[in-house]
Short mmCIF file of C-alpha atoms in Angstrom, two decimals:
data_model
loop_
_atom_site.label_atom_id
_atom_site.label_comp_id
_atom_site.label_asym_id
_atom_site.label_seq_id
_atom_site.Cartn_x
_atom_site.Cartn_y
_atom_site.Cartn_z
CA UNK A 414 2.52 56.98 69.11
CA UNK A 415 6.17 56.73 69.40
CA UNK A 416 6.01 55.65 73.01
CA UNK A 417 3.33 52.78 72.44
CA UNK A 418 5.20 51.12 69.55
CA UNK A 419 8.14 49.85 71.49
CA UNK A 420 5.65 48.54 74.19
CA UNK A 421 3.63 46.35 71.73
CA UNK A 422 6.60 44.77 69.83
CA UNK A 423 7.46 42.25 72.73
CA UNK A 424 3.83 41.05 72.60
CA UNK A 425 4.05 39.85 68.92
CA UNK A 426 6.50 37.19 69.59
CA UNK A 427 6.82 33.50 68.65
CA UNK A 428 5.14 32.22 71.79
CA UNK A 429 2.27 34.48 71.12
CA UNK A 430 1.85 33.00 67.69
CA UNK A 431 2.06 29.44 68.91
CA UNK A 432 -0.69 30.15 71.53
CA UNK A 433 -2.82 31.42 68.59
CA UNK A 434 -2.61 28.11 66.93
CA UNK A 435 -3.95 26.60 70.01
CA UNK A 436 -7.36 28.16 69.32
CA UNK A 437 -6.30 31.39 70.78
CA UNK A 438 -5.78 30.19 74.24
CA UNK A 439 -4.89 33.00 76.61
CA UNK A 440 -1.33 33.39 77.95
CA UNK A 441 -2.30 32.49 81.45
CA UNK A 442 -3.58 29.00 80.49
CA UNK A 443 -0.45 27.92 78.67
CA UNK A 444 0.53 25.52 81.50
CA UNK A 445 0.58 21.82 82.09
CA UNK A 446 -3.13 21.48 81.54
CA UNK A 447 -3.12 22.97 78.09
CA UNK A 448 -0.11 20.84 77.25
CA UNK A 449 -1.95 17.74 78.22
CA UNK A 450 -4.85 18.61 76.09
CA UNK A 451 -2.55 19.24 73.26
CA UNK A 452 -0.93 15.78 73.49
CA UNK A 453 -4.34 14.01 73.89
CA UNK A 454 -4.38 11.37 71.11
CA UNK A 455 -8.21 11.03 71.03
CA UNK A 456 -11.26 12.60 72.27
CA UNK A 457 -11.91 9.82 74.76
CA UNK A 458 -8.61 10.28 76.51
CA UNK A 459 -9.24 13.81 77.62
CA UNK A 460 -10.61 14.12 81.25
CA UNK A 461 -13.59 15.98 82.56
CA UNK A 462 -13.60 19.61 82.05
CA UNK A 463 -12.32 21.70 84.99
CA UNK A 464 -14.37 24.43 86.32
CA UNK A 465 -11.67 27.11 86.35
CA UNK A 466 -9.75 26.82 83.30
CA UNK A 467 -11.23 24.16 81.21
CA UNK A 468 -13.29 26.27 78.85
CA UNK A 469 -10.47 26.70 76.20
CA UNK A 470 -9.64 22.99 76.62
CA UNK A 471 -13.36 22.07 76.20
CA UNK A 472 -13.28 23.82 72.80
CA UNK A 473 -10.12 22.06 71.71
CA UNK A 474 -11.33 18.58 72.62
CA UNK A 475 -14.49 18.59 70.31
CA UNK A 476 -12.36 20.09 67.56
CA UNK A 477 -10.00 17.22 67.72
CA UNK A 478 -12.70 14.55 67.97
CA UNK A 479 -14.58 15.51 64.80
CA UNK A 480 -13.90 12.99 62.00
CA UNK A 481 -14.77 15.46 59.17
CA UNK A 482 -12.89 18.37 57.96
CA UNK A 483 -13.59 21.06 55.26
CA UNK A 484 -11.22 19.30 52.91
CA UNK A 485 -11.59 15.76 51.63
CA UNK A 486 -8.96 13.43 52.98
CA UNK A 487 -7.85 10.33 51.31
CA UNK A 488 -6.75 6.84 52.50
CA UNK A 489 -7.21 5.99 56.18
CA UNK A 490 -7.80 9.59 57.20
CA UNK A 491 -11.55 9.18 56.31
CA UNK A 492 -11.85 5.89 58.33
CA UNK A 493 -11.20 7.40 61.60
CA UNK A 494 -14.75 6.67 62.99
CA UNK A 495 -15.57 3.73 60.79
CA UNK A 496 -14.61 0.38 62.46
CA UNK A 497 -14.65 -1.80 59.29
CA UNK A 498 -14.35 -0.71 55.61
CA UNK A 499 -16.85 -2.57 53.56
CA UNK A 500 -15.45 -3.61 50.15
CA UNK A 501 -17.36 -2.22 47.13
CA UNK A 502 -18.54 -4.26 44.11
CA UNK A 503 -17.42 -3.20 40.64
CA UNK A 504 -19.56 -0.78 38.96
CA UNK A 505 -21.83 -2.35 36.43
CA UNK A 506 -21.40 -1.59 33.02
CA UNK A 507 -24.23 -1.01 30.49
CA UNK A 508 -24.99 -3.51 27.76
CA UNK A 509 -23.93 -1.05 24.99
CA UNK A 510 -20.40 -0.69 26.59
CA UNK A 511 -20.44 -4.37 27.18
CA UNK A 512 -21.08 -5.25 23.51
CA UNK A 513 -18.73 -2.72 22.12
CA UNK A 514 -15.77 -3.92 24.18
CA UNK A 515 -16.47 -7.59 23.44
CA UNK A 516 -16.10 -6.74 19.76
CA UNK A 517 -12.45 -5.84 20.03
CA UNK A 518 -11.28 -8.45 22.47
CA UNK A 519 -10.87 -8.35 26.30
CA UNK A 520 -12.26 -5.21 27.99
CA UNK A 521 -9.82 -3.02 29.82
CA UNK A 522 -9.93 -2.41 33.52
CA UNK A 523 -12.78 -0.03 34.81
CA UNK A 524 -11.60 3.46 34.86
CA UNK A 525 -13.57 4.18 37.96
CA UNK A 526 -11.94 1.51 40.11
CA UNK A 527 -8.76 0.03 38.55
CA UNK A 528 -7.91 -2.08 41.65
CA UNK A 529 -11.48 -3.20 42.46
CA UNK A 530 -11.67 -5.63 45.49
CA UNK A 531 -12.86 -9.21 45.21
CA UNK A 532 -16.43 -10.53 45.41
CA UNK A 533 -19.10 -8.32 46.73
CA UNK A 534 -20.14 -9.13 50.41
CA UNK A 535 -23.74 -8.15 49.43
CA UNK A 536 -24.03 -10.87 46.66
CA UNK A 537 -21.26 -13.29 47.69
CA UNK A 538 -20.02 -13.78 44.13
CA UNK A 539 -18.07 -12.03 41.40
CA UNK A 540 -19.79 -10.32 38.47
CA UNK A 541 -19.34 -11.93 35.04
CA UNK A 542 -20.19 -9.35 32.36
CA UNK A 543 -19.37 -11.63 29.43
CA UNK A 544 -22.20 -14.03 29.93
CA UNK A 545 -24.04 -13.40 26.56
CA UNK A 546 -23.85 -12.44 22.89
CA UNK A 547 -21.46 -15.29 21.79
CA UNK A 548 -21.76 -14.22 18.30
CA UNK A 549 -20.27 -10.68 19.02
CA UNK A 550 -17.38 -12.47 20.71
CA UNK A 551 -16.51 -14.10 17.43
CA UNK A 552 -16.46 -10.75 15.55
CA UNK A 553 -13.01 -10.07 13.75
CA UNK A 554 -11.81 -13.46 15.02
CA UNK A 555 -13.28 -15.80 12.45
CA UNK A 556 -14.68 -13.74 9.81
CA UNK A 557 -11.99 -10.99 10.24
CA UNK A 558 -9.33 -13.82 9.67
CA UNK A 559 -11.26 -14.89 6.61
CA UNK A 560 -11.06 -11.43 5.09
CA UNK A 561 -7.39 -11.37 5.82
CA UNK A 562 -6.75 -14.75 4.39
CA UNK A 563 -8.66 -13.62 1.29
CA UNK A 564 -6.50 -10.61 0.94
CA UNK A 565 -3.38 -12.59 1.30
CA UNK A 566 -4.40 -15.18 -1.30
CA UNK A 567 -5.16 -12.31 -3.77
CA UNK A 568 -1.82 -10.88 -3.35
CA UNK A 569 0.23 -10.52 -6.63
CA UNK A 570 3.01 -12.82 -5.53
CA UNK A 571 4.69 -15.77 -7.46
CA UNK A 572 2.20 -18.69 -7.08
CA UNK A 573 3.20 -22.40 -6.99
CA UNK A 574 1.48 -23.00 -10.23
CA UNK A 575 0.76 -20.66 -13.10
CA UNK A 576 -2.54 -21.37 -15.00
CA UNK A 577 -2.74 -20.86 -18.82
CA UNK A 578 1.08 -20.41 -18.96
CA UNK A 579 2.17 -24.07 -19.23
CA UNK A 580 3.47 -23.63 -22.84
CA UNK A 581 5.51 -20.50 -22.02
CA UNK A 582 6.84 -22.04 -18.89
CA UNK A 583 7.89 -25.11 -20.89
CA UNK A 584 9.77 -22.91 -23.50
CA UNK A 585 11.68 -21.07 -20.87
CA UNK A 586 12.60 -24.35 -18.86
CA UNK A 587 13.95 -25.95 -22.15
CA UNK A 588 15.83 -22.77 -23.12
CA UNK A 589 17.70 -22.77 -19.88
CA UNK A 590 18.43 -26.45 -19.97
CA UNK A 591 19.81 -26.20 -23.56
CA UNK A 592 22.03 -23.19 -23.00
CA UNK A 593 22.93 -23.04 -19.33
CA UNK A 594 23.00 -26.72 -18.75
CA UNK A 595 24.44 -27.49 -22.22
CA UNK A 596 27.01 -24.55 -21.96
CA UNK A 597 25.80 -23.04 -25.12
CA UNK A 598 25.69 -19.13 -25.28
CA UNK A 599 22.39 -17.67 -26.44
CA UNK A 600 19.69 -15.03 -25.97
CA UNK A 601 15.97 -15.03 -25.32
CA UNK A 602 13.58 -12.13 -25.63
CA UNK A 603 10.24 -12.32 -23.74
CA UNK A 604 7.59 -9.83 -24.70
CA UNK A 605 3.97 -9.14 -23.54
CA UNK A 606 1.67 -6.56 -21.98
CA UNK A 607 1.86 -5.82 -18.24
CA UNK A 608 0.36 -8.50 -15.99
CA UNK A 609 0.48 -11.34 -18.49
CA UNK A 610 2.93 -13.37 -16.36
CA UNK A 611 6.35 -12.80 -17.93
CA UNK A 612 8.26 -12.11 -14.71
CA UNK A 613 6.21 -14.63 -12.79
CA UNK A 614 6.91 -17.43 -15.09
CA UNK A 615 10.58 -16.74 -15.26
CA UNK A 616 10.89 -16.53 -11.48
CA UNK A 617 9.01 -19.85 -11.15
CA UNK A 618 11.15 -21.58 -13.53
CA UNK A 619 14.31 -20.25 -11.75
CA UNK A 620 13.01 -21.55 -8.48
CA UNK A 621 12.23 -24.97 -9.97
CA UNK A 622 15.54 -25.27 -11.74
CA UNK A 623 17.65 -24.06 -8.80
CA UNK A 624 19.53 -27.33 -8.62
CA UNK A 625 20.26 -27.39 -12.31
CA UNK A 626 21.53 -23.82 -12.29
CA UNK A 627 23.68 -24.39 -9.13
CA UNK A 628 26.91 -24.48 -11.13
CA UNK A 629 26.21 -21.16 -12.89
CA UNK A 630 26.23 -17.54 -12.01
CA UNK A 631 22.75 -15.88 -12.11
CA UNK A 632 22.40 -12.11 -12.34
CA UNK A 633 19.05 -10.44 -12.22
CA UNK A 634 18.66 -6.74 -12.95
CA UNK A 635 15.70 -4.46 -13.34
CA UNK A 636 16.55 -1.73 -15.76
CA UNK A 637 14.09 0.65 -14.24
CA UNK A 638 16.51 1.03 -11.28
CA UNK A 639 19.30 2.22 -13.48
CA UNK A 640 19.93 6.00 -13.77
CA UNK A 641 20.94 5.71 -17.48
CA UNK A 642 21.20 2.92 -20.16
CA UNK A 643 25.04 2.93 -19.78
CA UNK A 644 24.59 2.11 -16.11
CA UNK A 645 23.88 -1.60 -16.96
CA UNK A 646 27.66 -2.21 -17.64
CA UNK A 647 28.92 -1.08 -14.11
CA UNK A 648 25.96 -3.05 -12.49
CA UNK A 649 26.88 -6.31 -14.29
CA UNK A 650 30.67 -5.78 -13.52
CA UNK A 651 29.85 -5.40 -9.79
CA UNK A 652 27.86 -8.65 -9.78
CA UNK A 653 30.83 -10.42 -11.43
CA UNK A 654 33.30 -8.88 -8.89
CA UNK A 655 35.12 -6.55 -11.35
CA UNK A 656 36.64 -3.24 -10.19
CA UNK A 657 34.55 -0.25 -11.16
CA UNK A 658 35.37 1.14 -14.60
CA UNK A 659 33.61 3.47 -16.78
CA UNK A 660 33.23 3.93 -20.49
CA UNK A 661 34.85 1.64 -23.04
CA UNK A 662 37.35 0.29 -20.66
CA UNK A 663 34.62 -1.07 -18.39
CA UNK A 664 32.98 -2.75 -21.61
CA UNK A 665 36.28 -4.33 -22.74
CA UNK A 666 36.81 -5.74 -19.03
CA UNK A 667 33.46 -7.23 -19.18
CA UNK A 668 33.85 -8.85 -22.65
CA UNK A 669 37.23 -10.30 -21.46
CA UNK A 670 35.61 -11.76 -18.32
CA UNK A 671 32.67 -13.20 -20.11
CA UNK A 672 34.92 -14.92 -22.79
CA UNK A 673 37.40 -16.43 -20.28
CA UNK A 674 36.98 -19.85 -18.68
CA UNK A 675 34.57 -20.35 -16.03
CA UNK A 676 30.98 -21.11 -15.21
CA UNK A 677 28.17 -20.03 -17.35
CA UNK A 678 26.63 -16.64 -16.54
CA UNK A 679 22.81 -16.17 -16.82
CA UNK A 680 21.92 -12.52 -17.11
CA UNK A 681 18.19 -11.55 -16.71
CA UNK A 682 17.28 -8.02 -17.64
CA UNK A 683 13.75 -6.94 -16.75
CA UNK A 684 12.19 -3.93 -18.42
CA UNK A 685 14.71 -4.20 -21.16
CA UNK A 686 13.17 -1.27 -23.23
CA UNK A 687 14.51 1.04 -20.70
CA UNK A 688 18.01 0.63 -22.21
CA UNK A 689 16.99 2.07 -25.55
CA UNK A 690 19.27 4.87 -26.59
CA UNK A 691 20.46 6.93 -29.58
CA UNK A 692 21.79 4.42 -32.06
CA UNK A 693 20.80 1.45 -29.65
CA UNK A 694 24.58 0.93 -28.84
CA UNK A 695 23.77 -0.54 -25.39
CA UNK A 696 21.25 -3.14 -26.68
CA UNK A 697 23.49 -4.00 -29.58
CA UNK A 698 26.38 -4.66 -27.33
CA UNK A 699 24.38 -6.76 -24.92
CA UNK A 700 22.90 -9.09 -27.62
CA UNK A 701 26.28 -9.37 -29.30
CA UNK A 702 28.05 -10.71 -26.16
CA UNK A 703 26.57 -14.34 -26.56
CA UNK A 704 27.84 -14.36 -30.12
CA UNK A 705 31.58 -13.63 -29.05
CA UNK A 706 33.95 -16.62 -29.54
CA UNK A 707 34.22 -18.56 -26.41
CA UNK A 708 31.43 -16.65 -24.74
CA UNK A 709 29.68 -18.18 -21.66
CA UNK A 710 26.85 -15.61 -21.40
CA UNK A 711 23.18 -16.57 -21.68
CA UNK A 712 20.99 -13.44 -21.91
CA UNK A 713 17.29 -13.26 -21.13
CA UNK A 714 15.46 -9.97 -21.76
CA UNK A 715 11.91 -8.99 -20.76
CA UNK A 716 9.98 -5.87 -22.02
CA UNK A 717 6.39 -4.96 -22.95
CA UNK A 718 7.16 -4.10 -26.55
CA UNK A 719 6.37 -6.73 -29.00
CA UNK A 720 8.53 -5.42 -31.80
CA UNK A 721 11.62 -4.19 -29.98
CA UNK A 722 13.90 -6.59 -31.76
CA UNK A 723 12.44 -5.59 -35.12
CA UNK A 724 12.39 -1.92 -34.49
CA UNK A 725 15.60 -1.40 -32.38
CA UNK A 726 17.76 -4.46 -33.32
CA UNK A 727 17.13 -4.81 -36.94
CA UNK A 728 20.81 -5.37 -37.68
CA UNK A 729 20.85 -8.54 -35.60
CA UNK A 730 18.52 -10.41 -38.05
CA UNK A 731 20.78 -9.57 -41.04
CA UNK A 732 23.67 -11.62 -39.45
CA UNK A 733 24.17 -15.29 -40.08
CA UNK A 734 23.27 -16.31 -36.46
CA UNK A 735 20.09 -14.32 -36.62
CA UNK A 736 18.42 -12.50 -33.69
CA UNK A 737 17.47 -13.80 -30.29
CA UNK A 738 14.85 -16.31 -29.75
CA UNK A 739 11.40 -14.79 -29.20
CA UNK A 740 8.70 -15.68 -26.86
CA UNK A 741 5.43 -13.66 -26.57
CA UNK A 742 2.85 -13.71 -23.70
CA UNK A 743 -0.68 -12.89 -24.98
CA UNK A 744 -3.10 -11.18 -22.61
CA UNK A 745 -5.28 -13.42 -20.36
CA UNK A 746 -8.63 -14.30 -21.59
CA UNK A 747 -11.91 -14.22 -19.51
CA UNK A 748 -11.88 -17.93 -18.87
CA UNK A 749 -8.17 -17.77 -17.89
CA UNK A 750 -8.73 -14.94 -15.40
CA UNK A 751 -11.69 -16.74 -13.85
CA UNK A 752 -9.53 -19.88 -13.38
CA UNK A 753 -6.86 -17.76 -11.63
CA UNK A 754 -9.19 -16.00 -9.33
CA UNK A 755 -10.94 -19.13 -8.37
CA UNK A 756 -7.65 -20.94 -7.72
CA UNK A 757 -6.42 -18.00 -5.47
CA UNK A 758 -9.69 -17.85 -3.59
CA UNK A 759 -9.94 -21.70 -3.21
CA UNK A 760 -6.97 -21.40 -0.84
CA UNK A 761 -9.22 -19.82 1.77
CA UNK A 762 -11.09 -22.53 3.64
CA UNK A 763 -14.86 -22.38 4.11
CA UNK A 764 -17.56 -20.47 2.38
CA UNK A 765 -16.32 -18.36 -0.54
CA UNK A 766 -15.66 -14.60 0.21
CA UNK A 767 -16.64 -13.41 -3.34
CA UNK A 768 -19.79 -14.31 -5.13
CA UNK A 769 -19.49 -16.17 -8.34
CA UNK A 770 -21.30 -13.48 -10.25
CA UNK A 771 -18.90 -10.89 -8.97
CA UNK A 772 -15.88 -12.95 -9.88
CA UNK A 773 -17.17 -13.54 -13.52
CA UNK A 774 -17.93 -9.77 -13.81
CA UNK A 775 -14.37 -8.82 -12.72
CA UNK A 776 -12.72 -11.22 -15.11
CA UNK A 777 -14.97 -10.15 -18.06
CA UNK A 778 -14.27 -6.46 -17.46
CA UNK A 779 -10.48 -6.86 -16.97
CA UNK A 780 -10.00 -9.11 -19.90
CA UNK A 781 -11.91 -6.70 -22.08
CA UNK A 782 -9.71 -3.73 -21.22
CA UNK A 783 -6.08 -5.15 -20.84
CA UNK A 784 -6.13 -8.82 -19.73
CA UNK A 785 -3.79 -7.95 -16.83
CA UNK A 786 -4.04 -10.69 -14.14
CA UNK A 787 -2.48 -8.37 -11.59
CA UNK A 788 -5.09 -5.72 -12.12
CA UNK A 789 -7.88 -8.47 -11.67
CA UNK A 790 -6.22 -9.48 -8.42
CA UNK A 791 -5.98 -5.93 -7.20
CA UNK A 792 -9.61 -5.30 -8.01
CA UNK A 793 -10.81 -8.26 -6.02
CA UNK A 794 -8.55 -7.44 -3.18
CA UNK A 795 -9.71 -3.92 -3.01
CA UNK A 796 -13.36 -5.07 -3.10
CA UNK A 797 -12.63 -7.30 -0.10
CA UNK A 798 -11.26 -4.36 1.78
CA UNK A 799 -14.29 -2.35 1.11
CA UNK A 800 -16.65 -5.16 2.48
CA UNK A 801 -14.38 -5.44 5.45
CA UNK A 802 -14.65 -1.91 6.35
CA UNK A 803 -18.48 -1.97 5.91
CA UNK A 804 -18.69 -4.84 8.42
CA UNK A 805 -16.60 -2.98 10.92
CA UNK A 806 -18.67 0.11 10.88
CA UNK A 807 -21.96 -1.73 10.91
CA UNK A 808 -21.21 -4.03 13.63
CA UNK A 809 -20.32 -1.25 16.04
CA UNK A 810 -23.83 0.16 15.53
CA UNK A 811 -25.97 -3.07 15.24
CA UNK A 812 -25.72 -6.59 16.57
CA UNK A 813 -24.45 -9.27 14.22
CA UNK A 814 -27.16 -11.06 12.27
CA UNK A 815 -28.10 -14.52 13.51
CA UNK A 816 -26.72 -17.76 12.06
CA UNK A 817 -23.62 -19.79 12.22
CA UNK A 818 -22.01 -18.33 8.95
CA UNK A 819 -18.58 -16.83 9.97
CA UNK A 820 -18.92 -14.40 7.04
CA UNK A 821 -21.66 -11.75 7.73
CA UNK A 822 -21.27 -10.21 4.32
CA UNK A 823 -19.72 -11.40 0.94
CA UNK A 824 -18.26 -9.36 -1.75
CA UNK A 825 -20.98 -8.86 -4.38
CA UNK A 826 -21.25 -7.47 -7.81
CA UNK A 827 -21.83 -3.81 -6.64
CA UNK A 828 -18.56 -3.80 -4.83
CA UNK A 829 -16.62 -5.10 -7.77
CA UNK A 830 -18.39 -2.49 -9.99
CA UNK A 831 -17.52 0.31 -7.66
CA UNK A 832 -13.95 -0.69 -7.60
CA UNK A 833 -13.68 -1.18 -11.34
CA UNK A 834 -15.17 2.26 -11.97
CA UNK A 835 -12.35 3.65 -9.81
CA UNK A 836 -9.64 1.73 -11.44
CA UNK A 837 -10.66 1.84 -15.08
CA UNK A 838 -12.56 5.13 -14.69
CA UNK A 839 -12.68 7.67 -17.54
CA UNK A 840 -9.75 9.73 -16.85
CA UNK A 841 -10.43 11.71 -20.08
CA UNK A 842 -13.29 13.49 -18.46
CA UNK A 843 -12.20 16.06 -15.94
CA UNK A 844 -15.45 16.15 -13.92
CA UNK A 845 -16.80 12.65 -14.57
CA UNK A 846 -19.91 11.89 -16.69
CA UNK A 847 -21.70 14.94 -15.82
CA UNK A 848 -19.24 17.09 -17.70
CA UNK A 849 -18.11 15.10 -20.68
CA UNK A 850 -17.38 18.09 -22.90
CA UNK A 851 -14.81 19.60 -20.59
CA UNK A 852 -11.96 17.82 -22.38
CA UNK A 853 -10.51 20.22 -24.84
CA UNK A 854 -10.74 19.49 -28.55
CA UNK A 855 -7.02 20.25 -29.17
CA UNK A 856 -6.00 17.57 -26.56
CA UNK A 857 -8.31 14.98 -28.08
CA UNK A 858 -6.78 15.61 -31.47
CA UNK A 859 -3.34 15.33 -29.98
CA UNK A 860 -4.21 12.03 -28.39
CA UNK A 861 -5.61 10.77 -31.78
CA UNK A 862 -2.32 11.80 -33.40
CA UNK A 863 -0.33 9.80 -30.90
CA UNK A 864 -2.45 6.83 -31.43
CA UNK A 865 -2.00 7.07 -35.14
CA UNK A 866 1.74 7.64 -34.90
CA UNK A 867 2.45 4.84 -32.50
CA UNK A 868 0.60 2.26 -34.77
CA UNK A 869 2.25 3.62 -37.90
CA UNK A 870 5.73 3.33 -36.24
CA UNK A 871 4.91 0.28 -34.09
CA UNK A 872 6.66 1.96 -31.30
CA UNK A 873 5.57 2.64 -27.62
CA UNK A 874 7.36 6.00 -27.31
CA UNK A 875 7.61 8.81 -29.94
CA UNK A 876 9.52 12.11 -29.90
CA UNK A 877 7.61 15.35 -29.34
CA UNK A 878 8.90 16.63 -32.77
CA UNK A 879 7.34 13.70 -34.70
CA UNK A 880 4.07 13.91 -32.66
CA UNK A 881 3.81 17.66 -33.45
CA UNK A 882 4.23 16.93 -37.21
CA UNK A 883 1.57 14.29 -37.19
CA UNK A 884 -0.64 16.55 -35.15
CA UNK A 885 -0.35 19.37 -37.75
CA UNK A 886 -0.97 17.07 -40.67
CA UNK A 887 -4.16 15.77 -38.93
CA UNK A 888 -5.39 19.38 -38.17
CA UNK A 889 -4.78 20.42 -41.84
CA UNK A 890 -6.77 17.48 -42.93
CA UNK A 891 -9.69 18.17 -40.68
CA UNK A 892 -9.46 21.92 -41.34
CA UNK A 893 -8.68 22.79 -37.63
CA UNK A 894 -6.28 25.28 -36.41
CA UNK A 895 -3.02 23.81 -35.04
CA UNK A 896 -0.82 25.15 -32.30
CA UNK A 897 2.97 25.45 -32.45
CA UNK A 898 5.49 23.09 -30.80
CA UNK A 899 5.74 25.14 -27.62
CA UNK A 900 1.90 25.00 -27.03
CA UNK A 901 2.03 21.33 -28.04
CA UNK A 902 4.42 20.67 -25.15
CA UNK A 903 1.93 22.36 -22.92
CA UNK A 904 -0.83 20.11 -24.13
CA UNK A 905 1.33 17.11 -23.33
CA UNK A 906 2.02 18.41 -19.96
CA UNK A 907 -1.58 18.88 -19.15
CA UNK A 908 -2.27 15.30 -20.41
CA UNK A 909 0.58 14.09 -18.13
CA UNK A 910 -1.01 15.79 -15.04
CA UNK A 911 -4.21 13.84 -15.72
CA UNK A 912 -2.40 10.38 -15.88
CA UNK A 913 -2.83 9.77 -19.57
CA UNK A 914 0.52 10.46 -20.99
CA UNK A 915 4.20 10.12 -19.95
CA UNK A 916 6.64 12.73 -20.86
CA UNK A 917 10.43 12.09 -20.62
CA UNK A 918 12.12 15.38 -20.95
CA UNK A 919 15.35 16.09 -22.90
CA UNK A 920 17.69 18.86 -23.46
CA UNK A 921 15.85 19.84 -26.59
CA UNK A 922 12.20 19.85 -26.34
CA UNK A 923 11.80 18.38 -29.79
CA UNK A 924 13.59 15.13 -28.71
CA UNK A 925 11.45 14.65 -25.63
CA UNK A 926 9.75 11.24 -25.54
CA UNK A 927 5.98 10.91 -25.20
CA UNK A 928 4.22 7.62 -24.40
CA UNK A 929 0.67 6.57 -23.39
CA UNK A 930 0.11 5.46 -19.77
CA UNK A 931 -3.28 3.96 -20.61
CA UNK A 932 -4.18 1.07 -22.85
CA UNK A 933 -4.79 2.03 -26.34
CA UNK A 934 -8.08 0.33 -26.45
CA UNK A 935 -9.33 2.37 -23.45
CA UNK A 936 -8.22 5.67 -25.00
CA UNK A 937 -9.87 4.82 -28.30
CA UNK A 938 -13.08 3.83 -26.80
CA UNK A 939 -13.35 7.01 -24.84
CA UNK A 940 -12.36 9.16 -27.91
CA UNK A 941 -14.85 7.46 -30.23
CA UNK A 942 -17.78 9.23 -28.34
CA UNK A 943 -17.01 12.26 -30.43
CA UNK A 944 -17.77 12.03 -34.18
CA UNK A 945 -14.97 14.18 -35.27
CA UNK A 946 -12.41 12.13 -33.23
CA UNK A 947 -13.81 8.93 -34.50
CA UNK A 948 -13.39 10.06 -38.18
CA UNK A 949 -9.75 10.92 -37.39
CA UNK A 950 -8.96 7.48 -36.10
CA UNK A 951 -10.99 5.94 -38.97
CA UNK A 952 -8.98 7.65 -41.68
CA UNK A 953 -5.66 6.75 -40.42
CA UNK A 954 -2.23 8.20 -41.08
CA UNK A 955 -1.30 8.62 -44.62
#
């Protein structure tokens, strides 16, 4: 074994392995003939087989001439024996795919053959898959645009003309002309429930009187964006270009600036009730600035509370100049809401998107609860979105109905009713109408106490201590067990999680402020379903 191993090593060399690649040709045939066979470019170029040593070459020549191989080759390798490659026609698509793709615009390229050749040589013309269903081609182009236009028209933006607010708009315009144009300092307090057009009317007047107010400085602040009531003074000073100063020093600099010579300053404070504080020092300071000698400030405040000046600024009425001028915005009636919705939807050309019965139903329901124009616009816009989604889902499964109408489906009364039930749904019931008794009795009594207290004090917010005292008095009168103040705070927290109350915490729990997030009429209507709660509300607070 040791002697045979050195003799076999020279035979496993590189030439032997190269000859093995030439289909195991024997070493004796690795001459010029085999080299010629190896360099033959095609099977037709090889000569006739020689009788002596052509057997290996004969096996090599057919192997080279075969056009197929075990693996699939791409490109020109597969066309070695095909003289001309015939172009293929694009794969025909089914009618379902054709319809679905036409719904959403131009179809994408075929995934089977992205770069398909030109017209097929068999038919002599190019395929036109879009030859039918013109109604489907219009889908989401005409009627989709109509839905979008309706939603844009129902947006709660400042319109060019405000219906049923001509009187209020005239009062605001005349006030600005008398005080800003006449260089007479003064104050105006605008009150009204949310969605009654306070901010919209004032914004419309400011846009219309832009030329008349060009010589004055206009400052508009939303008090909801302030971290604290005292933050209004640095915000006004920053608008006037004063250096930052805190405390009484900043207030004195503002007073000096507002009583110096210069153009008139129009200060608009939206959500003014957010500036209420202990002692109402901030509100008194703001409303006293127009009364300073040489003042050039015109103050306009907006808030929801009707009695803010009587409740928080009672001392202003005792002074010779009196309190600020008052302007109240009443809630919209059913007729006014109908006119507003019709005017908005009239901006969309063509057939109406909402049925007349659905529009009347929306105006009647919203006016009965709150008279909020923004809520009426939101309900109609949401109903349009619901119908648009239904049309999208149905058209993908069925063809469009016949006819020339660009709107396949209008917003009807069921859609408005469904949206209104979602917006004005009974949040007092935890599990809907199937479980009306799941609302605890103590929470109902606490809500009744809050309603009685807000009506008695004519205030929107009350402290937790006063609420607990009223709640205890109601429980004693009705012979019900009452909870302590800590448990009362827990009840308020549960009601806040349901979206019924709003709780503003303080350092002491007794000083925390509690307010309703729902309209009083909606809460009272839901609570009157129980006889006991109805009797509590009927007896009132003594």
